[in-house]
mmCIF file of C-alpha atoms in Angstrom:
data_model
loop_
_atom_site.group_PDB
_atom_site.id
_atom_site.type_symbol
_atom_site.label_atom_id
_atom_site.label_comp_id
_atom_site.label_asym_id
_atom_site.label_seq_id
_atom_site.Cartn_x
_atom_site.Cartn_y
_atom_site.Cartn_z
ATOM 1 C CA UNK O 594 -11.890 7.836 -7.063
ATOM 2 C CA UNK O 595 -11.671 5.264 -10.247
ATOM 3 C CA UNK O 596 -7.733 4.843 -8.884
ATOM 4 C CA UNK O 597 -8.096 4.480 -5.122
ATOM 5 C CA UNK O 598 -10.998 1.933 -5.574
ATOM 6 C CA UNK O 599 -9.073 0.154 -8.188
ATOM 7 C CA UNK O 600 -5.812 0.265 -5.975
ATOM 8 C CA UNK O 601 -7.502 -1.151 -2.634
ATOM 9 C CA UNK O 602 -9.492 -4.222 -4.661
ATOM 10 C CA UNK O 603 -6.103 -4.983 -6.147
ATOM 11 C CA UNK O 604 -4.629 -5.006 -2.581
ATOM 12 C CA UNK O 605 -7.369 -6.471 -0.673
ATOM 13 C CA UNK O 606 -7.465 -9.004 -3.267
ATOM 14 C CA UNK O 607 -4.070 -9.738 -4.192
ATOM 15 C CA UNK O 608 -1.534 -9.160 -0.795
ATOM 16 C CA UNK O 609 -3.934 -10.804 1.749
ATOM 17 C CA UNK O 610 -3.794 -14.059 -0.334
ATOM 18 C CA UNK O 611 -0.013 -13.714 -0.143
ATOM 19 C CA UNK O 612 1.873 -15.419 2.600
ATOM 20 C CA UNK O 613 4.831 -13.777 4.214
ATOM 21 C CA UNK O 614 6.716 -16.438 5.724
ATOM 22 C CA UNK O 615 9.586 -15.611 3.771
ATOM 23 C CA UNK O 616 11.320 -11.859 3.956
ATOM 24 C CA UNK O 617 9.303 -9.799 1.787
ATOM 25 C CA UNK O 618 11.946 -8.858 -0.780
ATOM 26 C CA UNK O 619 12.516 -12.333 -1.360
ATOM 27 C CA UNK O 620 8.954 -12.468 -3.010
ATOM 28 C CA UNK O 621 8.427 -11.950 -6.447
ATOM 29 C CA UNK O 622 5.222 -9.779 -7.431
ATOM 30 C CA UNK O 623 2.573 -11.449 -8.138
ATOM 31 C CA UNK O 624 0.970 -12.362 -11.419
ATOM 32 C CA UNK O 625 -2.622 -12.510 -10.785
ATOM 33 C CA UNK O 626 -5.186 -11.493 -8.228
ATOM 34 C CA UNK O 627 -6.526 -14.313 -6.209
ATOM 35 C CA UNK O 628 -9.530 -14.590 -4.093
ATOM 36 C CA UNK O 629 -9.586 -12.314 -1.180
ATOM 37 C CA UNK O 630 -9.832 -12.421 2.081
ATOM 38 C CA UNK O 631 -12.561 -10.181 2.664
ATOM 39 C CA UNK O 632 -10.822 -7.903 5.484
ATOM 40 C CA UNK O 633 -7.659 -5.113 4.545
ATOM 41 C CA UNK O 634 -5.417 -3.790 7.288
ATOM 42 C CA UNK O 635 -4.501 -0.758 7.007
ATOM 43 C CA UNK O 636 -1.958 1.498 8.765
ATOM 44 C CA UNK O 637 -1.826 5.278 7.318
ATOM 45 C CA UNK O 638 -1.812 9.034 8.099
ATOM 46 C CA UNK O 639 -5.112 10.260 9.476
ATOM 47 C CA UNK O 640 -7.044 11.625 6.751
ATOM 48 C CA UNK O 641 -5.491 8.483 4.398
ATOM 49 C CA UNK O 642 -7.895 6.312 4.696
ATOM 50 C CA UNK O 643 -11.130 8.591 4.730
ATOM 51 C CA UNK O 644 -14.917 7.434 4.971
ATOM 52 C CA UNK O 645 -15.248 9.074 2.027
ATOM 53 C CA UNK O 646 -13.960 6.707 -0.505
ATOM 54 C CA UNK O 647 -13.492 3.643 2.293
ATOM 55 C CA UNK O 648 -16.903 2.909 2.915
ATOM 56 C CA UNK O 649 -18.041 3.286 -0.926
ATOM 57 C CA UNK O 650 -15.266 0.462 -1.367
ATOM 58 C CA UNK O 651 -16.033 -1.886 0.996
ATOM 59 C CA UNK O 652 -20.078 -1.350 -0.310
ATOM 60 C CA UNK O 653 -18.769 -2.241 -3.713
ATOM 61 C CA UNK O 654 -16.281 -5.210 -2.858
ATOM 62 C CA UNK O 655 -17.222 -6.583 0.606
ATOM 63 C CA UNK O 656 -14.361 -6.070 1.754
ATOM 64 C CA UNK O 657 -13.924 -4.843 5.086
ATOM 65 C CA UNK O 658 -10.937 -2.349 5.748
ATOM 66 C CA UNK O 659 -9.299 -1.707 9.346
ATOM 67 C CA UNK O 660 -7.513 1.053 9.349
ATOM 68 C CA UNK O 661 -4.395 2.061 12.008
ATOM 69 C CA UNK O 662 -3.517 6.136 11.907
ATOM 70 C CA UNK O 663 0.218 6.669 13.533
ATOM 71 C CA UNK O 664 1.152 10.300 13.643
ATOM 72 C CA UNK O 665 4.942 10.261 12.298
ATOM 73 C CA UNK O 666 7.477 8.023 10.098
ATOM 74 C CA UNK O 667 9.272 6.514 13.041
ATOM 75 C CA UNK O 668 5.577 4.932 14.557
ATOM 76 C CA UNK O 669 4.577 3.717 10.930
ATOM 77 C CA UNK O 670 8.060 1.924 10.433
ATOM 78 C CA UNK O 671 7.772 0.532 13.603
ATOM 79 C CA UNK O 672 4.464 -0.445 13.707
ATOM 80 C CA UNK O 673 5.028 -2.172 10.386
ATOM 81 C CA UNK O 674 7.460 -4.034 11.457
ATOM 82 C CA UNK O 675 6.148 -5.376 14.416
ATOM 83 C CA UNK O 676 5.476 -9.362 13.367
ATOM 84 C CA UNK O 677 8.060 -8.799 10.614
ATOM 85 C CA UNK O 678 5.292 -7.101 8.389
ATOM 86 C CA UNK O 679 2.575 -9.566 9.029
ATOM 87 C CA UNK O 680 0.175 -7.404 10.408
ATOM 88 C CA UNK O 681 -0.785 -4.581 7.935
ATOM 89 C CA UNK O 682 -1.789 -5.408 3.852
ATOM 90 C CA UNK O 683 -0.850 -1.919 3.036
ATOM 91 C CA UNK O 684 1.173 0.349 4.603
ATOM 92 C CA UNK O 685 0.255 4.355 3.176
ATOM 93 C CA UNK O 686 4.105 5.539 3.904
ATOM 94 C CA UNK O 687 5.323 8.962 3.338
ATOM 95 C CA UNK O 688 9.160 8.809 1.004
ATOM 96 C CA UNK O 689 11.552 8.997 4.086
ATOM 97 C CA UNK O 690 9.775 5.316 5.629
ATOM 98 C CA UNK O 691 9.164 4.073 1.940
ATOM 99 C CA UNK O 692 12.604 3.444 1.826
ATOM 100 C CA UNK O 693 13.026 2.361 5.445
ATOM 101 C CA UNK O 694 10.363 -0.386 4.757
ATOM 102 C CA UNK O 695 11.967 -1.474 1.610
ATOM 103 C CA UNK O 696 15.573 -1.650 2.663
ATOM 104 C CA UNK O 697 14.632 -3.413 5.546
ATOM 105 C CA UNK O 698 12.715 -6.098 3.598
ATOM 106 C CA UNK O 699 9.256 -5.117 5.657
ATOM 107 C CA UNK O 700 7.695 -4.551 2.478
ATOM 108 C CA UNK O 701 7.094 -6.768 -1.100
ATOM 109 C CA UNK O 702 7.662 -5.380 -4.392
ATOM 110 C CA UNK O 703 3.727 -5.208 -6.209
ATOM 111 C CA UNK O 704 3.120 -5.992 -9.842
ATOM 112 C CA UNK O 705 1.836 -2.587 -11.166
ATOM 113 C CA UNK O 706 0.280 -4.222 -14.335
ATOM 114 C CA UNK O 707 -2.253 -5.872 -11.641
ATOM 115 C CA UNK O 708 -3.556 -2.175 -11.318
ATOM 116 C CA UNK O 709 -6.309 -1.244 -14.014
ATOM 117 C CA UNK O 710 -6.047 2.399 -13.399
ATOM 118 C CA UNK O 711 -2.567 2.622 -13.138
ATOM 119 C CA UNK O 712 -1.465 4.178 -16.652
ATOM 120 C CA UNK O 713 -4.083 7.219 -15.109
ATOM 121 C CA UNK O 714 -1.584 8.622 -12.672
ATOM 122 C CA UNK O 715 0.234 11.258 -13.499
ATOM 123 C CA UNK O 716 4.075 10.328 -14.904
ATOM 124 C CA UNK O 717 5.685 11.596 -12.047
ATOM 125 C CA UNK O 718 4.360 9.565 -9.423
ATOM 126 C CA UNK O 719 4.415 6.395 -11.472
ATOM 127 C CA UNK O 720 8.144 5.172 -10.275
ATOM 128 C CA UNK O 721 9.790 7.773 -7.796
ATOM 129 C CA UNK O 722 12.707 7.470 -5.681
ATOM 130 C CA UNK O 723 11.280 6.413 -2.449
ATOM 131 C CA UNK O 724 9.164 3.595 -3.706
ATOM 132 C CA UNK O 725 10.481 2.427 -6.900
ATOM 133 C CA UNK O 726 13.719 0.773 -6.618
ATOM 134 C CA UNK O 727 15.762 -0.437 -9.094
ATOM 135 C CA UNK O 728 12.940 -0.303 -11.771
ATOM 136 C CA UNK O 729 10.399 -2.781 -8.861
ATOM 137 C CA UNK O 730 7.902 -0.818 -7.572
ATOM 138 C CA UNK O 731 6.721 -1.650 -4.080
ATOM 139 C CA UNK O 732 4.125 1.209 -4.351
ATOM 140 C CA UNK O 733 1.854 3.482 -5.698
ATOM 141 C CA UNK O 734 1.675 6.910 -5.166
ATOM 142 C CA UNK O 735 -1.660 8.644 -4.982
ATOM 143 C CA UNK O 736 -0.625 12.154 -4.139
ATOM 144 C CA UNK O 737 2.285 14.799 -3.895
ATOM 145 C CA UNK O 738 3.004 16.313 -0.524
ATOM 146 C CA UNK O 739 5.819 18.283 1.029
ATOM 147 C CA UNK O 740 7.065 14.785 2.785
ATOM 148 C CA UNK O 741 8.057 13.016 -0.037
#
């Protein structure tokens, strides 16, 4: 729980302050969390984004969170990319569209030192394959699952 709420306040305070008129891979992380926006968009498996530790969040933060469910990789790449990334903050991406989104510049690379919790997750989810490229991370992995 200490990681999710600590992810989302990082990303509902950090990525909706950033402005993606430019490709996303052309951004650099950032180095600080600025003042939010108060709303997250969120596009994710069903299940992803559960009551459970969403409404606890936005109690704690104020931060309202919409949340999108798509039911395979090929909707969720899509969908992202619709408005060239502009209309989701976080995208919860199995590996096979991780890379998708990151090839094709939908997605910005996220300065993991930003994340309080982040030396908590387990070592082999802290920079795989499918969302760690060339040593920048463009996310964080909460769980293990056959699709990655």
């Amino acid at each position: 729980m200490k990681a999710y709420g600590t992810l989302l306040l990082a990303t509902c305070s950090a990525i909706l302050t950033t402005q993606l008129s430019t490709p996303a891979h052309a951004q650099a992380p950032l180095s600080a969390i600025g003042k939010g926006e108060g709303e997250l968009n969120v596009v994710a498996w069903e299940g992803y984004a559960d009551d459970a530790w969403v409404k606890p969040f936005e109690q704690t933060t104020g931060c309202k969170v919409h949340r999108k469910y798509v039911g395979s990789s090929d909707e969720m790449v899509a969908l992202t990319r619709m408005g060239g990334g502009k209309g989701f903050d976080v995208v919860s991406a199995s590996g096979d569209a991780s890379l998708r989104l990151i090839f094709g510049k939908t997605v910005q690379p996220l300065n993991t030192a930003l994340i309080t919790a982040f030396d908590d997750i387990m070592p082999e989810l802290k920079a795989p394959g499918f969302n760690t490229v060339k040593d920048v991370h463009y996310g964080v992995s909460y769980e293990w699952a056959p699709t990655c």
